[in-house]
Amino acid sequence: MQIGELAKQAGCPVETVRYYEREGLLHAAERNESNNYRQYNHSHLDRLTFIRRCRSLDMTHGEIRALLDARQQPDASCESINELIDAHLLHVQARMAELRALEAQLIDLSSQCHAARATRDCGILRELDHPGDSNWRSPELTHSHVSGSHGGSDAHHHGKTQK
């Protein structure tokens, strides 16, 4: 099958297929000698589907590579896979805690202004200029690879650095 059919069957844009090839997650396809088109097979579709499932769980390329490597060793222990998933779960839980703290800050900020008035009198802007609460702080940066909420397609992640 050609790249368009592979992308269609996997439910992603053609650029996503090309991106995963550039990143080394998806093996390059053989070229058809008669027309020089790349020819993908069922193993490409299986691997691409696996990669997309992992990305839907917000896994990094490194995590996906580790899982792809593990798939190639069917008789090996799955202990490393369990550890990877446990670590990923901790990252997700940490990000959720960060988002809850952010939500609380935004709720507090929202409570600073209840009526439409001149911006010079806006409680939200005043609070952002001069926070009165000593607990107000910038969200702490963690070493979590989960950099934000993810709801878009893989194409949105192409420009982002994966840790």
Short mmCIF file of N, CA and C in Angstrom, two decimals:
data_model
loop_
_atom_site.label_atom_id
_atom_site.label_comp_id
_atom_site.label_asym_id
_atom_site.label_seq_id
_atom_site.Cartn_x
_atom_site.Cartn_y
_atom_site.Cartn_z
N MET A 1 0.85 -1.17 0.00
CA MET A 1 0.00 0.00 0.00
C MET A 1 0.89 1.23 0.00
N GLN A 2 0.35 2.32 -0.53
CA GLN A 2 1.09 3.57 -0.56
C GLN A 2 0.82 4.35 0.72
N ILE A 3 1.58 5.43 0.92
CA ILE A 3 1.54 6.18 2.17
C ILE A 3 0.14 6.72 2.49
N GLY A 4 -0.58 7.15 1.48
CA GLY A 4 -1.93 7.67 1.70
C GLY A 4 -2.87 6.61 2.26
N GLU A 5 -2.77 5.41 1.74
CA GLU A 5 -3.61 4.31 2.23
C GLU A 5 -3.20 3.91 3.64
N LEU A 6 -1.90 3.86 3.90
CA LEU A 6 -1.43 3.55 5.25
C LEU A 6 -1.96 4.57 6.25
N ALA A 7 -1.83 5.84 5.91
CA ALA A 7 -2.30 6.90 6.79
C ALA A 7 -3.81 6.79 7.02
N LYS A 8 -4.54 6.53 5.96
CA LYS A 8 -5.99 6.40 6.08
C LYS A 8 -6.36 5.24 7.00
N GLN A 9 -5.73 4.09 6.81
CA GLN A 9 -6.05 2.93 7.63
C GLN A 9 -5.65 3.15 9.10
N ALA A 10 -4.60 3.93 9.32
CA ALA A 10 -4.15 4.20 10.69
C ALA A 10 -4.90 5.38 11.31
N GLY A 11 -5.65 6.11 10.49
CA GLY A 11 -6.42 7.24 10.99
C GLY A 11 -5.57 8.45 11.33
N CYS A 12 -4.58 8.73 10.50
CA CYS A 12 -3.71 9.87 10.75
C CYS A 12 -3.35 10.54 9.43
N PRO A 13 -2.83 11.76 9.51
CA PRO A 13 -2.39 12.44 8.28
C PRO A 13 -1.11 11.79 7.72
N VAL A 14 -0.91 11.94 6.44
CA VAL A 14 0.29 11.43 5.78
C VAL A 14 1.54 12.02 6.44
N GLU A 15 1.48 13.29 6.82
CA GLU A 15 2.64 13.92 7.45
C GLU A 15 3.03 13.22 8.75
N THR A 16 2.08 12.66 9.45
CA THR A 16 2.39 11.92 10.68
C THR A 16 3.21 10.68 10.36
N VAL A 17 2.87 9.99 9.29
CA VAL A 17 3.64 8.82 8.86
C VAL A 17 5.07 9.25 8.55
N ARG A 18 5.22 10.31 7.78
CA ARG A 18 6.55 10.81 7.42
C ARG A 18 7.33 11.22 8.67
N TYR A 19 6.65 11.87 9.60
CA TYR A 19 7.28 12.32 10.84
C TYR A 19 7.82 11.13 11.63
N TYR A 20 7.02 10.08 11.79
CA TYR A 20 7.47 8.92 12.54
C TYR A 20 8.61 8.21 11.82
N GLU A 21 8.64 8.27 10.51
CA GLU A 21 9.78 7.71 9.78
C GLU A 21 11.03 8.54 10.07
N ARG A 22 10.92 9.86 10.01
CA ARG A 22 12.07 10.73 10.30
C ARG A 22 12.59 10.51 11.72
N GLU A 23 11.67 10.29 12.65
CA GLU A 23 12.04 10.09 14.05
C GLU A 23 12.58 8.68 14.33
N GLY A 24 12.49 7.80 13.34
CA GLY A 24 13.00 6.45 13.50
C GLY A 24 12.06 5.51 14.23
N LEU A 25 10.83 5.94 14.47
CA LEU A 25 9.85 5.06 15.12
C LEU A 25 9.23 4.09 14.12
N LEU A 26 9.08 4.53 12.90
CA LEU A 26 8.49 3.71 11.83
C LEU A 26 9.57 3.47 10.79
N HIS A 27 9.80 2.22 10.47
CA HIS A 27 10.83 1.87 9.50
C HIS A 27 10.44 2.40 8.11
N ALA A 28 11.44 2.87 7.39
CA ALA A 28 11.19 3.36 6.04
C ALA A 28 10.70 2.21 5.16
N ALA A 29 9.83 2.55 4.25
CA ALA A 29 9.27 1.55 3.34
C ALA A 29 10.19 1.36 2.14
N GLU A 30 10.07 0.20 1.55
CA GLU A 30 10.80 -0.08 0.31
C GLU A 30 10.18 0.76 -0.81
N ARG A 31 11.01 1.13 -1.77
CA ARG A 31 10.54 1.87 -2.94
C ARG A 31 10.17 0.89 -4.05
N ASN A 32 9.04 1.17 -4.69
CA ASN A 32 8.62 0.39 -5.85
C ASN A 32 9.53 0.80 -7.01
N GLU A 33 10.17 -0.17 -7.63
CA GLU A 33 11.12 0.12 -8.69
C GLU A 33 10.47 0.76 -9.92
N SER A 34 9.22 0.43 -10.18
CA SER A 34 8.58 0.95 -11.40
C SER A 34 8.12 2.40 -11.25
N ASN A 35 7.69 2.80 -10.05
CA ASN A 35 7.19 4.18 -9.92
C ASN A 35 7.85 4.97 -8.79
N ASN A 36 8.79 4.35 -8.08
CA ASN A 36 9.54 4.96 -6.98
C ASN A 36 8.68 5.35 -5.78
N TYR A 37 7.43 4.91 -5.75
CA TYR A 37 6.59 5.16 -4.57
C TYR A 37 7.00 4.22 -3.44
N ARG A 38 6.87 4.70 -2.24
CA ARG A 38 7.11 3.84 -1.09
C ARG A 38 5.97 2.83 -0.99
N GLN A 39 6.32 1.60 -0.70
CA GLN A 39 5.33 0.54 -0.55
C GLN A 39 5.34 0.05 0.90
N TYR A 40 4.23 0.29 1.56
CA TYR A 40 4.09 -0.12 2.96
C TYR A 40 3.34 -1.44 3.02
N ASN A 41 3.59 -2.19 4.08
CA ASN A 41 2.91 -3.47 4.24
C ASN A 41 2.17 -3.49 5.58
N HIS A 42 1.61 -4.65 5.89
CA HIS A 42 0.80 -4.79 7.10
C HIS A 42 1.63 -4.55 8.36
N SER A 43 2.92 -4.89 8.34
CA SER A 43 3.75 -4.67 9.53
C SER A 43 3.91 -3.17 9.80
N HIS A 44 3.96 -2.36 8.74
CA HIS A 44 3.99 -0.90 8.94
C HIS A 44 2.71 -0.41 9.60
N LEU A 45 1.58 -0.95 9.14
CA LEU A 45 0.30 -0.56 9.72
C LEU A 45 0.22 -0.97 11.19
N ASP A 46 0.64 -2.18 11.50
CA ASP A 46 0.62 -2.65 12.90
C ASP A 46 1.49 -1.74 13.77
N ARG A 47 2.68 -1.45 13.29
CA ARG A 47 3.62 -0.62 14.08
C ARG A 47 3.08 0.80 14.22
N LEU A 48 2.56 1.37 13.15
CA LEU A 48 2.01 2.72 13.20
C LEU A 48 0.81 2.79 14.15
N THR A 49 -0.03 1.79 14.12
CA THR A 49 -1.18 1.74 15.02
C THR A 49 -0.71 1.66 16.47
N PHE A 50 0.30 0.85 16.73
CA PHE A 50 0.88 0.74 18.07
C PHE A 50 1.44 2.09 18.53
N ILE A 51 2.18 2.76 17.66
CA ILE A 51 2.76 4.06 17.99
C ILE A 51 1.65 5.06 18.31
N ARG A 52 0.61 5.07 17.51
CA ARG A 52 -0.49 6.02 17.73
C ARG A 52 -1.22 5.73 19.03
N ARG A 53 -1.35 4.46 19.38
CA ARG A 53 -1.97 4.12 20.67
C ARG A 53 -1.12 4.63 21.82
N CYS A 54 0.18 4.46 21.70
CA CYS A 54 1.10 4.96 22.73
C CYS A 54 1.02 6.48 22.83
N ARG A 55 0.98 7.16 21.70
CA ARG A 55 0.88 8.63 21.71
C ARG A 55 -0.45 9.07 22.32
N SER A 56 -1.51 8.29 22.12
CA SER A 56 -2.80 8.65 22.72
C SER A 56 -2.73 8.56 24.24
N LEU A 57 -1.74 7.82 24.75
CA LEU A 57 -1.49 7.74 26.19
C LEU A 57 -0.43 8.75 26.61
N ASP A 58 -0.08 9.64 25.69
CA ASP A 58 0.87 10.73 25.92
C ASP A 58 2.27 10.25 26.23
N MET A 59 2.66 9.13 25.65
CA MET A 59 4.00 8.62 25.86
C MET A 59 4.99 9.36 24.97
N THR A 60 6.20 9.48 25.49
CA THR A 60 7.27 10.13 24.74
C THR A 60 7.81 9.17 23.67
N HIS A 61 8.58 9.73 22.77
CA HIS A 61 9.19 8.88 21.75
C HIS A 61 10.13 7.87 22.39
N GLY A 62 10.84 8.27 23.43
CA GLY A 62 11.73 7.35 24.13
C GLY A 62 10.97 6.19 24.74
N GLU A 63 9.85 6.48 25.36
CA GLU A 63 9.03 5.42 25.93
C GLU A 63 8.50 4.49 24.84
N ILE A 64 8.08 5.08 23.74
CA ILE A 64 7.56 4.28 22.63
C ILE A 64 8.67 3.39 22.06
N ARG A 65 9.87 3.96 21.91
CA ARG A 65 11.00 3.15 21.41
C ARG A 65 11.25 1.95 22.33
N ALA A 66 11.21 2.20 23.64
CA ALA A 66 11.44 1.10 24.59
C ALA A 66 10.37 0.03 24.43
N LEU A 67 9.13 0.43 24.24
CA LEU A 67 8.05 -0.54 24.06
C LEU A 67 8.17 -1.27 22.72
N LEU A 68 8.56 -0.54 21.69
CA LEU A 68 8.77 -1.19 20.39
C LEU A 68 9.90 -2.21 20.47
N ASP A 69 10.97 -1.85 21.18
CA ASP A 69 12.08 -2.81 21.37
C ASP A 69 11.59 -4.04 22.12
N ALA A 70 10.77 -3.83 23.14
CA ALA A 70 10.26 -4.95 23.93
C ALA A 70 9.39 -5.87 23.08
N ARG A 71 8.66 -5.30 22.14
CA ARG A 71 7.82 -6.12 21.25
C ARG A 71 8.66 -7.07 20.42
N GLN A 72 9.92 -6.69 20.17
CA GLN A 72 10.81 -7.51 19.35
C GLN A 72 11.43 -8.66 20.13
N GLN A 73 11.18 -8.71 21.45
CA GLN A 73 11.74 -9.75 22.31
C GLN A 73 10.60 -10.45 23.05
N PRO A 74 9.81 -11.25 22.35
CA PRO A 74 8.60 -11.83 22.95
C PRO A 74 8.85 -12.77 24.12
N ASP A 75 10.05 -13.30 24.27
CA ASP A 75 10.33 -14.23 25.36
C ASP A 75 10.99 -13.54 26.56
N ALA A 76 11.30 -12.25 26.45
CA ALA A 76 11.94 -11.52 27.55
C ALA A 76 10.91 -11.20 28.64
N SER A 77 11.42 -10.87 29.81
CA SER A 77 10.56 -10.48 30.92
C SER A 77 9.89 -9.14 30.60
N CYS A 78 8.67 -8.98 31.06
CA CYS A 78 7.97 -7.71 30.83
C CYS A 78 8.16 -6.75 32.01
N GLU A 79 9.11 -7.03 32.89
CA GLU A 79 9.35 -6.17 34.05
C GLU A 79 9.66 -4.73 33.63
N SER A 80 10.48 -4.56 32.60
CA SER A 80 10.83 -3.20 32.16
C SER A 80 9.61 -2.47 31.61
N ILE A 81 8.69 -3.20 31.01
CA ILE A 81 7.46 -2.59 30.50
C ILE A 81 6.60 -2.11 31.67
N ASN A 82 6.48 -2.96 32.69
CA ASN A 82 5.72 -2.56 33.88
C ASN A 82 6.33 -1.33 34.53
N GLU A 83 7.65 -1.29 34.61
CA GLU A 83 8.33 -0.15 35.21
C GLU A 83 8.11 1.11 34.38
N LEU A 84 8.16 0.97 33.07
CA LEU A 84 7.93 2.12 32.19
C LEU A 84 6.53 2.68 32.40
N ILE A 85 5.54 1.81 32.43
CA ILE A 85 4.15 2.26 32.61
C ILE A 85 3.97 2.87 33.99
N ASP A 86 4.56 2.29 35.01
CA ASP A 86 4.46 2.86 36.36
C ASP A 86 5.08 4.25 36.41
N ALA A 87 6.24 4.42 35.77
CA ALA A 87 6.89 5.73 35.74
C ALA A 87 6.04 6.73 34.96
N HIS A 88 5.47 6.29 33.86
CA HIS A 88 4.62 7.18 33.06
C HIS A 88 3.39 7.60 33.86
N LEU A 89 2.82 6.66 34.59
CA LEU A 89 1.67 6.97 35.44
C LEU A 89 2.04 8.03 36.48
N LEU A 90 3.23 7.92 37.06
CA LEU A 90 3.67 8.94 38.02
C LEU A 90 3.79 10.31 37.36
N HIS A 91 4.28 10.35 36.13
CA HIS A 91 4.36 11.61 35.39
C HIS A 91 2.96 12.20 35.19
N VAL A 92 2.03 11.36 34.81
CA VAL A 92 0.65 11.82 34.57
C VAL A 92 0.04 12.32 35.88
N GLN A 93 0.24 11.58 36.96
CA GLN A 93 -0.31 12.00 38.25
C GLN A 93 0.30 13.32 38.71
N ALA A 94 1.59 13.51 38.48
CA ALA A 94 2.23 14.77 38.84
C ALA A 94 1.65 15.92 38.02
N ARG A 95 1.44 15.69 36.75
CA ARG A 95 0.86 16.74 35.89
C ARG A 95 -0.57 17.05 36.33
N MET A 96 -1.31 16.03 36.72
CA MET A 96 -2.68 16.27 37.20
C MET A 96 -2.65 17.14 38.46
N ALA A 97 -1.71 16.88 39.35
CA ALA A 97 -1.59 17.71 40.56
C ALA A 97 -1.24 19.14 40.18
N GLU A 98 -0.33 19.31 39.21
CA GLU A 98 0.01 20.64 38.73
C GLU A 98 -1.21 21.34 38.15
N LEU A 99 -2.01 20.61 37.39
CA LEU A 99 -3.21 21.20 36.79
C LEU A 99 -4.25 21.56 37.84
N ARG A 100 -4.37 20.75 38.90
CA ARG A 100 -5.30 21.10 39.98
C ARG A 100 -4.85 22.37 40.68
N ALA A 101 -3.55 22.52 40.91
CA ALA A 101 -3.02 23.74 41.53
C ALA A 101 -3.25 24.94 40.62
N LEU A 102 -3.05 24.75 39.33
CA LEU A 102 -3.30 25.81 38.36
C LEU A 102 -4.77 26.19 38.36
N GLU A 103 -5.65 25.20 38.42
CA GLU A 103 -7.09 25.45 38.46
C GLU A 103 -7.44 26.30 39.69
N ALA A 104 -6.88 25.95 40.83
CA ALA A 104 -7.16 26.70 42.06
C ALA A 104 -6.69 28.14 41.93
N GLN A 105 -5.52 28.35 41.33
CA GLN A 105 -5.02 29.71 41.13
C GLN A 105 -5.93 30.50 40.19
N LEU A 106 -6.40 29.85 39.13
CA LEU A 106 -7.28 30.54 38.18
C LEU A 106 -8.63 30.85 38.80
N ILE A 107 -9.15 29.95 39.62
CA ILE A 107 -10.41 30.21 40.32
C ILE A 107 -10.25 31.41 41.25
N ASP A 108 -9.13 31.43 41.97
CA ASP A 108 -8.86 32.56 42.87
C ASP A 108 -8.73 33.85 42.07
N LEU A 109 -8.02 33.80 40.97
CA LEU A 109 -7.85 34.98 40.12
C LEU A 109 -9.18 35.45 39.56
N SER A 110 -10.00 34.52 39.12
CA SER A 110 -11.31 34.85 38.57
C SER A 110 -12.19 35.54 39.60
N SER A 111 -12.02 35.20 40.86
CA SER A 111 -12.84 35.79 41.92
C SER A 111 -12.47 37.25 42.20
N GLN A 112 -11.40 37.73 41.61
CA GLN A 112 -10.95 39.10 41.85
C GLN A 112 -11.73 40.14 41.08
N CYS A 113 -12.53 39.72 40.13
CA CYS A 113 -13.28 40.68 39.32
C CYS A 113 -14.61 40.07 38.92
N HIS A 114 -15.70 40.67 39.39
CA HIS A 114 -17.02 40.10 39.15
C HIS A 114 -17.89 40.93 38.21
N ALA A 115 -17.41 42.08 37.82
CA ALA A 115 -18.23 42.94 36.97
C ALA A 115 -17.37 43.57 35.88
N ALA A 116 -18.02 43.87 34.78
CA ALA A 116 -17.32 44.55 33.70
C ALA A 116 -17.10 46.00 34.11
N ARG A 117 -15.85 46.41 34.15
CA ARG A 117 -15.50 47.78 34.48
C ARG A 117 -14.29 48.19 33.65
N ALA A 118 -13.83 49.36 33.85
CA ALA A 118 -12.65 49.83 33.13
C ALA A 118 -11.47 48.94 33.51
N THR A 119 -10.62 48.68 32.55
CA THR A 119 -9.49 47.79 32.83
C THR A 119 -8.61 48.34 33.95
N ARG A 120 -8.55 49.66 34.13
CA ARG A 120 -7.74 50.22 35.21
C ARG A 120 -8.26 49.79 36.58
N ASP A 121 -9.54 49.37 36.65
CA ASP A 121 -10.15 48.93 37.90
C ASP A 121 -10.34 47.42 37.96
N CYS A 122 -9.78 46.71 37.02
CA CYS A 122 -9.98 45.25 36.96
C CYS A 122 -9.18 44.56 38.06
N GLY A 123 -9.89 43.82 38.89
CA GLY A 123 -9.24 43.10 39.97
C GLY A 123 -8.28 42.03 39.49
N ILE A 124 -8.58 41.43 38.37
CA ILE A 124 -7.70 40.38 37.83
C ILE A 124 -6.36 40.99 37.43
N LEU A 125 -6.40 42.10 36.69
CA LEU A 125 -5.15 42.74 36.28
C LEU A 125 -4.39 43.25 37.50
N ARG A 126 -5.10 43.79 38.47
CA ARG A 126 -4.46 44.29 39.69
C ARG A 126 -3.76 43.12 40.41
N GLU A 127 -4.44 42.01 40.51
CA GLU A 127 -3.86 40.84 41.18
C GLU A 127 -2.63 40.33 40.43
N LEU A 128 -2.70 40.33 39.12
CA LEU A 128 -1.55 39.87 38.34
C LEU A 128 -0.37 40.83 38.46
N ASP A 129 -0.67 42.13 38.58
CA ASP A 129 0.39 43.13 38.76
C ASP A 129 1.00 43.05 40.16
N HIS A 130 0.16 42.87 41.18
CA HIS A 130 0.60 42.91 42.58
C HIS A 130 -0.13 41.84 43.37
N PRO A 131 0.30 40.60 43.27
CA PRO A 131 -0.41 39.56 44.02
C PRO A 131 -0.33 39.82 45.51
N GLY A 132 -1.50 39.85 46.15
CA GLY A 132 -1.56 40.10 47.58
C GLY A 132 -1.38 38.84 48.39
N ASP A 133 -1.62 37.70 47.80
CA ASP A 133 -1.53 36.43 48.50
C ASP A 133 -0.09 35.92 48.45
N SER A 134 0.48 35.69 49.60
CA SER A 134 1.87 35.21 49.64
C SER A 134 1.98 33.79 49.09
N ASN A 135 0.85 33.08 48.97
CA ASN A 135 0.88 31.73 48.41
C ASN A 135 0.89 31.74 46.89
N TRP A 136 0.65 32.93 46.30
CA TRP A 136 0.65 33.04 44.85
C TRP A 136 2.06 32.79 44.35
N ARG A 137 2.20 31.88 43.43
CA ARG A 137 3.50 31.59 42.88
C ARG A 137 3.34 31.02 41.49
N SER A 138 4.39 31.11 40.75
CA SER A 138 4.39 30.47 39.43
C SER A 138 4.39 28.98 39.64
N PRO A 139 3.71 28.25 38.77
CA PRO A 139 3.75 26.79 38.90
C PRO A 139 5.19 26.31 38.86
N GLU A 140 5.52 25.40 39.76
CA GLU A 140 6.87 24.86 39.78
C GLU A 140 7.08 23.97 38.57
N LEU A 141 8.23 24.12 37.99
CA LEU A 141 8.56 23.26 36.86
C LEU A 141 9.03 21.93 37.41
N THR A 142 8.49 20.88 36.87
CA THR A 142 8.92 19.55 37.30
C THR A 142 9.71 18.92 36.17
N HIS A 143 10.23 17.80 36.45
CA HIS A 143 10.97 17.08 35.42
C HIS A 143 10.07 16.14 34.65
N SER A 144 8.79 16.37 34.76
CA SER A 144 7.81 15.55 34.06
C SER A 144 7.89 15.86 32.58
N HIS A 145 7.79 14.83 31.76
CA HIS A 145 7.77 15.03 30.32
C HIS A 145 6.39 15.46 29.86
N VAL A 146 5.40 15.39 30.73
CA VAL A 146 4.04 15.76 30.35
C VAL A 146 3.96 17.27 30.44
N SER A 147 4.08 17.94 29.29
CA SER A 147 4.24 19.38 29.28
C SER A 147 2.95 20.16 29.24
N GLY A 148 1.86 19.54 29.07
CA GLY A 148 0.60 20.25 29.03
C GLY A 148 -0.51 19.30 28.70
N SER A 149 -1.70 19.84 28.67
CA SER A 149 -2.81 18.95 28.32
C SER A 149 -2.72 18.65 26.84
N HIS A 150 -3.02 17.43 26.49
CA HIS A 150 -2.86 16.99 25.11
C HIS A 150 -4.18 16.48 24.58
N GLY A 151 -4.70 17.18 23.60
CA GLY A 151 -5.94 16.73 23.01
C GLY A 151 -5.89 16.73 21.51
N GLY A 152 -4.77 17.19 20.95
CA GLY A 152 -4.70 17.32 19.51
C GLY A 152 -4.13 16.08 18.85
N SER A 153 -4.02 16.17 17.55
CA SER A 153 -3.46 15.05 16.79
C SER A 153 -1.95 15.05 16.93
N ASP A 154 -1.33 14.00 16.45
CA ASP A 154 0.12 13.91 16.51
C ASP A 154 0.78 15.04 15.75
N ALA A 155 0.11 15.56 14.74
CA ALA A 155 0.70 16.64 13.95
C ALA A 155 0.99 17.84 14.82
N HIS A 156 0.23 18.05 15.89
CA HIS A 156 0.47 19.18 16.78
C HIS A 156 1.74 19.00 17.59
N HIS A 157 2.24 17.79 17.73
CA HIS A 157 3.40 17.52 18.55
C HIS A 157 4.69 17.55 17.75
N HIS A 158 4.62 17.72 16.46
CA HIS A 158 5.82 17.61 15.62
C HIS A 158 6.86 18.63 15.96
N GLY A 159 6.46 19.84 16.33
CA GLY A 159 7.43 20.87 16.61
C GLY A 159 7.92 20.85 18.05
N LYS A 160 7.39 20.01 18.89
CA LYS A 160 7.74 19.99 20.30
C LYS A 160 8.88 19.01 20.54
N THR A 161 9.72 19.38 21.44
CA THR A 161 10.82 18.50 21.80
C THR A 161 10.31 17.44 22.76
N GLN A 162 10.66 16.23 22.50
CA GLN A 162 10.31 15.12 23.37
C GLN A 162 11.50 14.84 24.26
N LYS A 163 11.27 14.70 25.54
CA LYS A 163 12.35 14.36 26.46
C LYS A 163 12.47 12.87 26.58
#
